[in-house]
Coordinates of C-alpha atoms in Angstrom, one line a residue:
M115 CA -4.8 -10.4 1.9
I116 CA -7.1 -8.0 3.9
R117 CA -6.4 -5.1 1.6
S118 CA -7.6 -6.6 -1.6
K119 CA -10.8 -8.1 0.2
I120 CA -11.6 -4.7 1.6
Q121 CA -11.2 -3.0 -1.8
L122 CA -13.8 -5.3 -3.3
L123 CA -16.2 -4.8 -0.5
A124 CA -15.8 -1.1 -0.4
G125 CA -17.0 -1.0 -4.0
L126 CA -20.1 -2.9 -3.1
G127 CA -4.1 -34.6 -13.6
V128 CA -2.1 -36.5 -15.9
G129 CA 1.7 -37.3 -15.6
L130 CA 2.6 -35.5 -12.5
M131 CA 4.7 -37.8 -10.7
V132 CA 5.5 -41.7 -10.4
V133 CA 5.3 -43.7 -7.4
G134 CA 8.5 -44.5 -5.7
C135 CA 9.4 -47.9 -4.2
T136 CA 8.9 -47.7 -0.4
S137 CA 10.3 -51.2 0.2
S138 CA 13.7 -50.2 -0.6
S139 CA 16.0 -47.5 0.8
L140 CA 16.3 -46.4 -2.8
I141 CA 13.5 -44.8 -4.7
T142 CA 14.5 -45.3 -8.4
A143 CA 11.5 -43.4 -10.1
P144 CA 12.3 -39.9 -11.0
P145 CA 9.8 -37.1 -10.7
I146 CA 8.2 -35.8 -14.0
S147 CA 6.3 -32.7 -14.9
Y148 CA 2.7 -32.0 -14.9
T149 CA 1.5 -31.5 -18.5
N150 CA -2.4 -31.4 -18.3
T151 CA -3.2 -27.6 -17.9
S152 CA -6.9 -28.1 -17.6
P153 CA -8.1 -25.6 -14.9
K154 CA -9.8 -26.6 -11.7
V155 CA -13.5 -25.8 -12.2
A156 CA -15.3 -27.4 -9.1
E157 CA -15.2 -25.6 -5.8
L158 CA -13.5 -27.2 -3.0
T159 CA -15.3 -29.4 -0.6
D160 CA -15.2 -28.3 3.0
Q161 CA -12.6 -31.1 3.8
E162 CA -10.5 -30.2 0.9
S163 CA -10.5 -26.5 2.0
R164 CA -9.3 -27.4 5.5
H165 CA -6.0 -28.8 4.2
W166 CA -5.9 -28.1 0.5
G167 CA -2.2 -27.3 0.7
H168 CA -1.6 -31.0 1.4
L169 CA -3.4 -32.3 -1.6
D170 CA -2.1 -33.6 -4.9
L171 CA -2.3 -32.0 -8.2
Q172 CA -2.4 -35.3 -10.1
K173 CA -5.1 -36.8 -8.0
D174 CA -7.2 -33.8 -6.9
T175 CA -6.3 -31.1 -9.8
I176 CA -5.5 -28.8 -6.7
P177 CA -2.0 -27.3 -6.6
G178 CA -1.0 -28.6 -3.2
M179 CA 2.3 -30.0 -2.2
S180 CA 1.3 -33.7 -2.2
V181 CA 1.9 -34.0 1.5
D182 CA -0.8 -36.7 2.2
R183 CA 0.5 -38.7 -0.7
A184 CA 3.9 -38.5 0.6
Y185 CA 3.1 -39.8 3.9
A186 CA 0.9 -42.5 2.5
E187 CA 3.2 -43.8 -0.2
L188 CA 6.7 -42.9 0.7
L189 CA 7.1 -42.7 4.4
K190 CA 5.3 -45.7 5.8
K191 CA 7.4 -47.6 8.4
K192 CA 10.0 -44.9 8.1
K193 CA 11.2 -42.6 10.9
G194 CA 13.2 -39.6 10.4
E195 CA 15.6 -37.6 12.8
E196 CA 14.2 -34.8 14.9
V197 CA 15.0 -31.4 13.4
I198 CA 14.7 -28.0 14.9
V199 CA 13.0 -25.3 13.0
A200 CA 13.3 -21.6 14.1
V201 CA 10.2 -19.4 13.6
I202 CA 11.5 -15.8 13.6
D203 CA 8.1 -14.1 13.9
S204 CA 5.8 -12.6 16.4
G205 CA 5.3 -14.7 19.6
I206 CA 3.7 -18.1 19.5
D207 CA 1.0 -19.2 21.9
L208 CA 3.2 -21.9 23.6
D209 CA 0.2 -23.4 25.4
H210 CA -1.8 -24.1 22.2
E211 CA -3.2 -27.6 22.0
D212 CA -1.7 -28.3 18.7
I213 CA 1.7 -26.7 19.1
Q214 CA 2.7 -27.4 22.7
E215 CA 3.9 -30.9 22.0
V216 CA 6.2 -29.8 19.1
L217 CA 8.0 -27.0 21.0
W218 CA 11.8 -27.0 21.2
I219 CA 13.1 -27.3 24.7
N220 CA 16.6 -26.0 25.4
P221 CA 18.3 -28.9 27.1
G222 CA 20.9 -26.9 28.7
E223 CA 18.6 -24.4 30.4
K224 CA 16.7 -24.6 33.7
P225 CA 13.4 -22.7 33.6
G226 CA 12.8 -19.7 35.8
D227 CA 16.1 -19.5 37.8
G228 CA 17.2 -16.3 36.2
I229 CA 20.5 -18.0 35.1
D230 CA 22.2 -18.5 31.8
N231 CA 22.6 -22.1 32.6
D232 CA 23.9 -23.3 29.2
G233 CA 26.1 -20.1 28.7
N234 CA 24.8 -19.2 25.3
G235 CA 24.3 -15.5 26.3
Y236 CA 20.6 -15.7 27.1
I237 CA 18.8 -16.3 30.3
D238 CA 15.9 -18.7 30.7
D239 CA 15.5 -19.4 26.9
I240 CA 13.5 -22.5 27.2
H241 CA 11.6 -22.5 24.1
G242 CA 13.5 -19.7 22.2
Y243 CA 14.0 -16.0 22.8
N244 CA 12.0 -12.7 22.9
F245 CA 14.0 -9.8 21.2
L246 CA 10.9 -7.5 21.6
G247 CA 10.5 -7.3 25.4
E248 CA 7.1 -6.2 26.3
S249 CA 6.4 -4.2 23.1
F250 CA 4.0 -5.2 20.3
N251 CA 2.8 -2.2 18.1
E252 CA 5.6 -0.7 16.0
Q253 CA 6.2 1.9 13.1
M254 CA 7.1 0.8 9.6
E255 CA 10.7 1.5 8.9
M256 CA 10.0 4.3 6.7
A257 CA 8.4 6.2 9.8
R258 CA 11.2 5.5 11.8
I259 CA 13.6 6.9 9.2
V260 CA 11.8 10.1 9.1
R261 CA 11.4 10.4 12.9
L262 CA 15.0 9.6 13.6
K263 CA 16.4 11.2 10.4
I264 CA 18.4 8.2 9.5
G265 CA 20.4 8.0 6.4
D266 CA 21.1 10.9 4.1
E267 CA 18.6 13.3 2.8
A268 CA 17.7 11.3 -0.3
Y269 CA 16.9 8.3 1.9
Q270 CA 14.8 10.3 4.2
A271 CA 13.0 11.8 1.3
A272 CA 12.2 8.5 -0.2
A273 CA 10.7 7.4 3.0
Q274 CA 8.7 10.4 3.5
E275 CA 7.5 9.9 -0.2
K276 CA 6.1 6.5 0.7
I277 CA 4.5 7.8 3.8
N278 CA 2.8 10.5 1.8
E279 CA 1.6 7.7 -0.7
K280 CA 0.1 5.3 2.0
L281 CA -1.1 7.6 4.9
P282 CA -3.8 9.5 2.9
E283 CA -5.2 6.2 1.7
A284 CA -5.4 4.8 5.2
R285 CA -7.0 8.1 6.4
A286 CA -9.5 7.9 3.6
A287 CA -10.5 4.4 3.8
L288 CA -11.1 4.1 7.6
P289 CA -14.3 6.2 7.8
Q290 CA -15.5 4.6 4.6
L291 CA -15.0 1.2 6.1
K292 CA -16.6 2.2 9.3
Q293 CA -19.8 3.4 7.5
I294 CA -20.1 0.4 5.4
E295 CA -19.6 -2.0 8.3
A296 CA -22.1 -0.2 10.3
L297 CA -24.6 -0.3 7.4
V298 CA -24.0 -4.1 6.6
T299 CA -24.3 -5.1 10.3
L300 CA -27.6 -3.1 10.8
A301 CA -28.8 -4.6 7.5
D302 CA -28.0 -8.2 8.7
K303 CA -29.5 -7.5 12.0
N304 CA -32.7 -6.2 10.5
I305 CA -33.2 -8.9 7.9
K306 CA -32.6 -11.7 10.6
T307 CA -35.6 -10.1 12.3
A308 CA -37.6 -9.9 9.4
L309 CA -37.0 -13.4 8.1
G310 CA -37.2 -14.8 11.8
K311 CA -34.1 -16.9 11.4
E312 CA -30.5 -16.5 12.4
Y313 CA -29.0 -17.9 9.2
Y314 CA -30.4 -17.1 5.8
S315 CA -29.2 -17.7 2.3
L316 CA -29.4 -15.9 -1.0
A317 CA -32.5 -17.8 -1.8
D318 CA -34.1 -16.5 1.3
L319 CA -33.3 -13.0 0.2
Q320 CA -34.5 -13.5 -3.3
G321 CA -37.9 -14.8 -1.9
Y322 CA -38.4 -12.1 0.4
E323 CA -41.0 -9.2 -0.2
P324 CA -39.6 -5.9 1.0
K325 CA -42.4 -3.9 2.9
N326 CA -40.9 -0.5 2.1
V327 CA -38.0 1.3 0.3
Q328 CA -35.6 0.8 3.2
E329 CA -36.1 -2.9 3.4
E330 CA -35.5 -3.1 -0.4
R331 CA -32.2 -1.3 0.1
T332 CA -31.2 -3.7 2.8
V333 CA -32.0 -6.7 0.8
G334 CA -30.2 -5.3 -2.3
M335 CA -27.1 -4.6 -0.1
L336 CA -27.0 -8.1 1.4
M337 CA -27.5 -9.6 -2.1
Q338 CA -24.6 -7.6 -3.3
V339 CA -22.5 -8.9 -0.5
I340 CA -23.3 -12.6 -1.2
S341 CA -22.8 -12.0 -4.9
M342 CA -19.3 -11.3 -4.1
G343 CA -18.6 -14.7 -2.9
E344 CA -18.9 -14.3 0.7
N345 CA -21.4 -14.8 3.3
V346 CA -22.6 -11.8 5.3
P347 CA -21.0 -12.7 8.7
D348 CA -17.7 -13.2 6.9
A349 CA -18.1 -10.0 5.0
I350 CA -18.6 -8.2 8.2
K351 CA -15.7 -10.0 9.7
D352 CA -13.5 -8.7 6.8
L353 CA -14.6 -5.2 7.1
Q354 CA -13.8 -5.2 10.8
A355 CA -10.4 -6.5 9.9
G356 CA -10.0 -3.8 7.5
I357 CA -11.0 -1.1 10.0
N358 CA -8.4 -2.6 12.4
Y359 CA -5.8 -2.5 9.6
Y360 CA -6.3 1.0 8.7
E361 CA -6.4 2.0 12.4
T362 CA -3.1 0.4 13.0
Q363 CA -1.7 2.0 10.0
V364 CA -2.8 5.5 11.2
N365 CA -2.2 5.1 14.8
Y366 CA 1.3 3.2 14.7
H367 CA 2.6 2.1 11.3
L368 CA 2.8 5.4 9.6
N369 CA 2.6 7.6 12.6
V370 CA 5.8 9.6 12.6
D371 CA 5.4 10.6 16.2
F372 CA 4.9 7.1 17.6
N373 CA 7.7 5.2 19.4
G374 CA 6.9 1.4 19.9
R375 CA 10.4 0.6 21.2
T376 CA 10.3 2.3 24.4
P377 CA 9.4 -0.7 26.5
V378 CA 12.3 -2.7 25.2
G379 CA 14.8 -0.1 26.6
D380 CA 17.7 -0.6 24.0
D381 CA 18.9 1.5 21.1
P382 CA 17.8 -0.6 18.1
Y383 CA 20.2 1.1 15.8
D384 CA 23.2 0.3 18.0
Y385 CA 24.3 -3.1 17.2
S386 CA 26.6 -3.4 20.2
D387 CA 23.6 -2.9 22.4
Q388 CA 22.6 -6.4 22.8
D389 CA 21.7 -6.9 26.5
Y390 CA 17.9 -6.7 26.1
G391 CA 14.7 -8.9 25.6
N392 CA 14.0 -12.0 27.7
G393 CA 13.6 -15.8 27.5
D394 CA 9.7 -15.9 27.1
P395 CA 8.8 -15.8 23.4
N396 CA 5.0 -16.2 24.1
I397 CA 2.2 -14.0 22.8
R398 CA 1.9 -10.5 24.5
D399 CA -1.5 -9.4 22.9
T400 CA -4.7 -11.1 21.9
E401 CA -4.1 -10.0 18.3
E402 CA -0.6 -11.4 18.2
S403 CA -1.4 -14.4 16.2
H404 CA 0.9 -14.5 13.3
G405 CA 3.6 -16.6 14.7
S406 CA 1.2 -19.1 15.9
H407 CA -0.4 -19.6 12.4
V408 CA 3.1 -20.0 10.9
A409 CA 4.2 -22.6 13.5
G410 CA 1.0 -24.6 12.9
I411 CA 1.6 -24.8 9.2
I412 CA 5.1 -26.1 9.7
A413 CA 4.5 -28.6 12.5
A414 CA 1.1 -28.7 14.1
T415 CA 0.9 -32.1 15.8
R416 CA -0.3 -34.7 13.2
N417 CA -2.9 -37.3 13.7
N418 CA -4.0 -36.1 17.1
K419 CA -7.6 -35.6 16.0
K420 CA -7.1 -31.8 16.9
G421 CA -7.4 -28.8 14.6
V422 CA -4.9 -29.3 11.7
D423 CA -1.8 -31.3 10.6
G424 CA 1.5 -29.6 10.1
V425 CA 3.5 -30.6 7.0
A426 CA 6.4 -32.0 9.1
N427 CA 6.3 -34.8 11.7
R428 CA 9.7 -34.9 13.3
V429 CA 10.1 -31.2 14.1
K430 CA 10.6 -29.1 17.2
I431 CA 9.6 -25.5 16.7
M432 CA 12.1 -22.9 18.2
S433 CA 10.1 -19.5 18.9
I434 CA 11.9 -16.5 18.3
R435 CA 9.8 -13.5 18.9
A436 CA 11.3 -10.7 16.9
V437 CA 8.7 -9.3 14.5
P438 CA 6.3 -6.8 15.9
N439 CA 3.1 -5.5 14.7
G440 CA 4.8 -3.3 12.3
D441 CA 8.3 -3.5 10.6
E442 CA 11.0 -5.6 12.3
Y443 CA 14.3 -4.0 13.2
D444 CA 17.4 -5.2 11.5
K445 CA 19.2 -5.7 14.8
D446 CA 16.5 -8.1 16.0
I447 CA 16.5 -10.1 12.9
A448 CA 20.2 -10.4 12.8
L449 CA 20.4 -11.5 16.3
A450 CA 17.5 -13.9 15.9
I451 CA 19.2 -15.6 13.0
R452 CA 22.4 -16.0 15.0
Y453 CA 20.5 -17.4 17.8
A454 CA 18.8 -19.8 15.8
A455 CA 22.0 -21.0 14.1
D456 CA 23.9 -21.2 17.4
N457 CA 21.2 -23.3 19.0
G458 CA 20.7 -26.2 16.7
A459 CA 18.0 -24.9 14.2
K460 CA 18.5 -26.6 10.8
V461 CA 15.8 -24.4 9.0
I462 CA 14.7 -21.0 9.7
N463 CA 11.3 -19.6 8.7
A464 CA 11.2 -15.9 8.0
S465 CA 7.6 -14.7 7.2
F466 CA 8.5 -11.0 7.3
G467 CA 10.0 -8.4 5.2
K468 CA 10.0 -4.6 4.4
G469 CA 10.8 -1.9 1.8
F470 CA 13.4 0.0 3.8
S471 CA 16.3 -1.7 5.9
P472 CA 18.8 1.0 6.8
N473 CA 21.2 -1.8 8.7
S474 CA 20.7 -4.5 6.1
E475 CA 24.4 -5.3 6.4
W476 CA 23.8 -6.8 10.0
V477 CA 21.2 -9.1 8.4
Y478 CA 23.4 -10.3 5.7
D479 CA 26.3 -11.1 7.9
A480 CA 23.9 -13.1 10.1
L481 CA 22.7 -15.0 6.9
N482 CA 26.3 -15.7 6.1
Y483 CA 26.9 -16.9 9.6
A484 CA 23.8 -19.2 9.3
A485 CA 25.1 -20.6 6.0
S486 CA 28.5 -21.4 7.6
K487 CA 26.5 -23.4 10.1
D488 CA 24.4 -25.3 7.4
V489 CA 21.1 -23.6 8.0
L490 CA 18.4 -23.1 5.4
F491 CA 16.7 -19.8 5.5
V492 CA 13.1 -19.9 4.0
H493 CA 11.7 -16.4 3.4
A494 CA 8.2 -15.2 2.3
A495 CA 8.2 -13.1 -1.0
G496 CA 5.9 -10.6 0.4
N497 CA 2.3 -9.4 -0.3
D498 CA 2.4 -6.4 -2.5
G499 CA 1.6 -8.0 -5.9
M500 CA 4.8 -6.6 -7.1
D501 CA 7.5 -7.8 -9.5
L502 CA 10.6 -7.9 -7.2
D503 CA 13.0 -8.0 -10.2
D504 CA 11.8 -4.2 -10.7
P505 CA 14.5 -2.2 -8.9
E506 CA 11.6 0.1 -8.1
N507 CA 10.2 -2.4 -5.8
P508 CA 12.9 -2.9 -3.1
S509 CA 12.1 -5.7 -0.5
F510 CA 14.5 -6.7 2.4
P511 CA 15.9 -9.1 3.2
N512 CA 16.6 -10.7 -0.2
D513 CA 19.3 -13.0 -1.6
H514 CA 20.5 -10.3 -4.2
P515 CA 21.4 -7.6 -1.9
N516 CA 23.5 -5.9 -4.5
G517 CA 21.2 -6.4 -7.4
G518 CA 23.5 -9.1 -9.0
T519 CA 22.5 -11.9 -11.1
G520 CA 23.8 -14.7 -8.7
D521 CA 22.4 -15.8 -5.4
F522 CA 23.7 -14.1 -2.3
S523 CA 23.7 -17.4 -0.7
D524 CA 23.0 -21.0 -1.4
N525 CA 21.2 -21.3 1.9
Y526 CA 18.4 -18.7 1.1
L527 CA 14.9 -19.7 -0.4
T528 CA 12.1 -17.2 -1.3
V529 CA 8.4 -18.5 -1.6
G530 CA 5.4 -17.0 -3.4
A531 CA 1.8 -17.9 -2.8
L532 CA -0.6 -20.0 -4.6
T533 CA -4.5 -20.3 -4.5
P534 CA -6.1 -23.8 -4.6
M535 CA -7.4 -23.0 -8.2
L536 CA -5.5 -24.6 -10.8
G537 CA -5.5 -22.3 -13.8
S538 CA -5.0 -18.5 -14.6
E539 CA -6.1 -17.5 -11.1
M540 CA -3.5 -19.9 -9.4
V541 CA -1.1 -17.3 -8.2
A542 CA -2.6 -15.4 -5.3
V543 CA -3.4 -11.8 -6.2
F544 CA -1.4 -10.2 -3.5
S545 CA 1.8 -12.4 -4.0
N546 CA 5.0 -10.8 -5.1
Y547 CA 7.0 -12.7 -7.9
G548 CA 10.2 -12.5 -9.9
K549 CA 12.3 -14.5 -12.0
K550 CA 15.4 -13.5 -10.1
Y551 CA 14.1 -12.6 -6.6
V552 CA 11.5 -15.4 -6.0
D553 CA 12.5 -19.2 -6.1
I554 CA 9.2 -21.2 -6.0
F555 CA 5.6 -21.0 -5.2
A556 CA 3.6 -23.0 -2.5
P557 CA 0.1 -22.9 -1.1
G558 CA -0.6 -19.4 0.6
Q559 CA -4.3 -18.6 0.2
E560 CA -7.1 -19.5 2.5
I561 CA -4.8 -21.6 4.6
L562 CA -6.2 -23.2 7.9
S563 CA -3.8 -23.1 10.9
T564 CA -3.4 -22.7 14.7
M565 CA -4.4 -19.3 16.4
P566 CA -4.1 -18.3 19.9
N567 CA -6.3 -19.9 22.6
D568 CA -6.5 -23.3 21.0
A569 CA -8.4 -21.5 18.0
Y570 CA -8.0 -22.2 14.1
E571 CA -8.4 -19.8 11.3
F572 CA -8.0 -19.5 7.6
Q573 CA -5.4 -16.8 6.7
D574 CA -3.7 -15.6 3.5
G575 CA -0.2 -14.6 2.6
T576 CA 3.2 -15.5 1.4
S577 CA 3.6 -15.7 5.2
M578 CA 1.6 -19.0 4.8
A579 CA 3.4 -20.1 1.7
A580 CA 6.9 -20.0 3.4
P581 CA 6.2 -22.3 6.3
A582 CA 4.8 -24.8 4.0
V583 CA 8.2 -24.9 2.2
A584 CA 10.0 -24.6 5.7
G585 CA 8.0 -27.8 6.7
L586 CA 8.9 -29.6 3.5
A587 CA 12.6 -28.7 4.0
A588 CA 12.6 -30.0 7.5
M589 CA 11.3 -33.3 6.1
I590 CA 14.1 -33.8 3.8
R591 CA 16.6 -32.8 6.7
S592 CA 14.8 -35.3 8.9
Y593 CA 14.8 -38.3 6.5
Y594 CA 17.9 -37.6 4.8
P595 CA 20.2 -35.9 7.4
S596 CA 23.4 -36.2 5.4
L597 CA 22.3 -33.6 2.9
T598 CA 23.4 -30.0 3.4
A599 CA 21.3 -26.9 3.5
A600 CA 22.5 -26.0 -0.1
Q601 CA 21.5 -29.5 -1.4
V602 CA 18.2 -29.2 0.2
K603 CA 17.5 -26.0 -1.5
K604 CA 18.4 -27.4 -4.9
I605 CA 16.4 -30.5 -4.3
I606 CA 13.2 -28.4 -3.6
L607 CA 13.8 -26.2 -6.6
E608 CA 14.6 -29.2 -8.9
S609 CA 11.9 -31.5 -7.8
G610 CA 9.0 -29.0 -7.9
V611 CA 6.2 -29.4 -10.4
A612 CA 6.5 -27.3 -13.6
L613 CA 3.2 -26.1 -15.2
D614 CA 2.9 -24.7 -18.8
M615 CA 0.2 -22.1 -18.2
E616 CA -0.4 -18.5 -18.2
V617 CA -1.2 -17.0 -14.7
M618 CA -2.3 -13.5 -13.5
V619 CA 0.2 -11.6 -11.6
G620 CA 0.6 -8.1 -10.2
G621 CA -2.7 -7.6 -8.3
P622 CA -6.3 -7.2 -9.5
E623 CA -5.3 -5.1 -12.6
G624 CA -2.3 -7.2 -13.4
E625 CA -1.2 -9.0 -16.4
E626 CA -0.9 -12.7 -17.5
K627 CA 2.7 -14.2 -17.5
P628 CA 4.0 -17.8 -18.0
F629 CA 4.2 -19.4 -14.6
S630 CA 7.6 -20.6 -15.8
E631 CA 8.7 -17.0 -15.7
I632 CA 7.7 -15.6 -12.4
S633 CA 10.2 -17.6 -10.3
S634 CA 13.7 -19.0 -10.6
S635 CA 12.4 -22.5 -10.7
G636 CA 9.1 -21.8 -12.4
K637 CA 7.5 -24.5 -10.2
I638 CA 5.3 -25.6 -7.3
A639 CA 7.1 -27.0 -4.3
N640 CA 6.2 -30.7 -3.9
L641 CA 7.1 -32.9 -0.8
Y642 CA 6.4 -36.2 -2.8
N643 CA 8.8 -35.3 -5.6
A644 CA 11.4 -33.8 -3.1
L645 CA 11.6 -37.0 -1.1
I646 CA 12.2 -39.0 -4.4
L647 CA 14.9 -36.7 -5.3
A648 CA 16.4 -36.5 -1.9
N649 CA 16.5 -40.3 -1.6
Q650 CA 18.4 -40.6 -4.9
V651 CA 20.8 -37.8 -4.0
A652 CA 21.6 -39.3 -0.6
N653 CA 22.2 -42.7 -2.2
G654 CA 24.5 -41.3 -4.8
K655 CA 22.1 -42.2 -7.7
A656 CA 21.4 -38.5 -8.7
S657 CA 23.4 -35.3 -8.7
L658 CA 22.3 -31.8 -8.5

């Protein structure tokens, strides 16, 4: 994540699976566990890095989901049914070259006539709905609690304590990063002039003879940046992203005096006030990219020789704009879940979360409603490097709302993030984890996907891991439509790849834990294995 990168810069196999028979409707070979724990040593090639999440642990020693192998060996000459996946997120660039062909189109609505043609309560909802109106920047929930005095004194004090913890860090980091970014940018410009070339390497710097003390410092600084594993342009880009991150924290997220809801016009803490928003879930800001990236991971058009391939090939993306640049509102999320369930979604991707949720009961009621409609809810575990099983680390929503041992719902799946490096560093440094509160892990670091204006970019986060699993779930529901959401969840968990190894968790200063102990399944999600097991369950040859 941005924060871990900036902290660094500021400091200047064998036996995985068996092949199923694709010539028969029944695949009889069961998936088995991976037992070779030799770490991945070689760096990824450029081609591997562009789609490592689709690669195969057995063939590539990369902890991907075996997506390419599933298509090549299990799905030839097979065609699934179309499945709607709702993406509850920021807006999506509806005109993106790799997304526009996979957008859900509401069959009962006529575009632009200002009438609720299908009577679902939403006007002109052609590709989904926008619960944020024209708003974008928002506070964190903790700041809203303090501003509006939500809850009792203890609740408000807890929110204020979190602000007091985070705001000084942001205020201190901002000028520091600005200074470092300015120094590195100037050093980069000067060395390009001195070397007479636009692009230079570590060897170029090592071979350069500084003419004075200032040049010696310039070369030393740039060599230090490169030694951290980044080229200088990427380091400058990360520093600029860090500046933007902390400016947003100071100006909006943690600013108790800011009110980002004004453009929407509703009372977000009144559940009965539901006449708001509009039918256009497109992006509103050049920085509004999160939903587009998530949508591409799930279903970017496959094999069109553009950009990236999504996990799923028979999906329509329903765009529900309900997550601002800040914490989402419980009312928006509850209504978004109900909208998805009522309008045909079979999978919901939820790459969001927060530490305070004053109206969480609205969300849990909506999740129960989605379960009654046979909808699978796939949720990102979060990016704080925390053990979610610890009561001191609340995260909402979750599938244990009262802290119990049993799942709140059998349609709820929480996903942590992996890196492409098999071994102790396989779990992303930022990923939350928990034997009770996280279900499974999937690729979530350095994931290439769609960005606004037909662009593509690598991003990190459990926000990237959740849509990989949502795409996997959609594939099961597409090719085996008789299976329920509860069965799909169990298939994903039971068919994952188990690894007998220790992994680092809990951030840069964390600890090693057995991979089997940091999620309820102790596994990596795997499309190939999931399709084998789904086939067997659908054909009555296996039980869950």
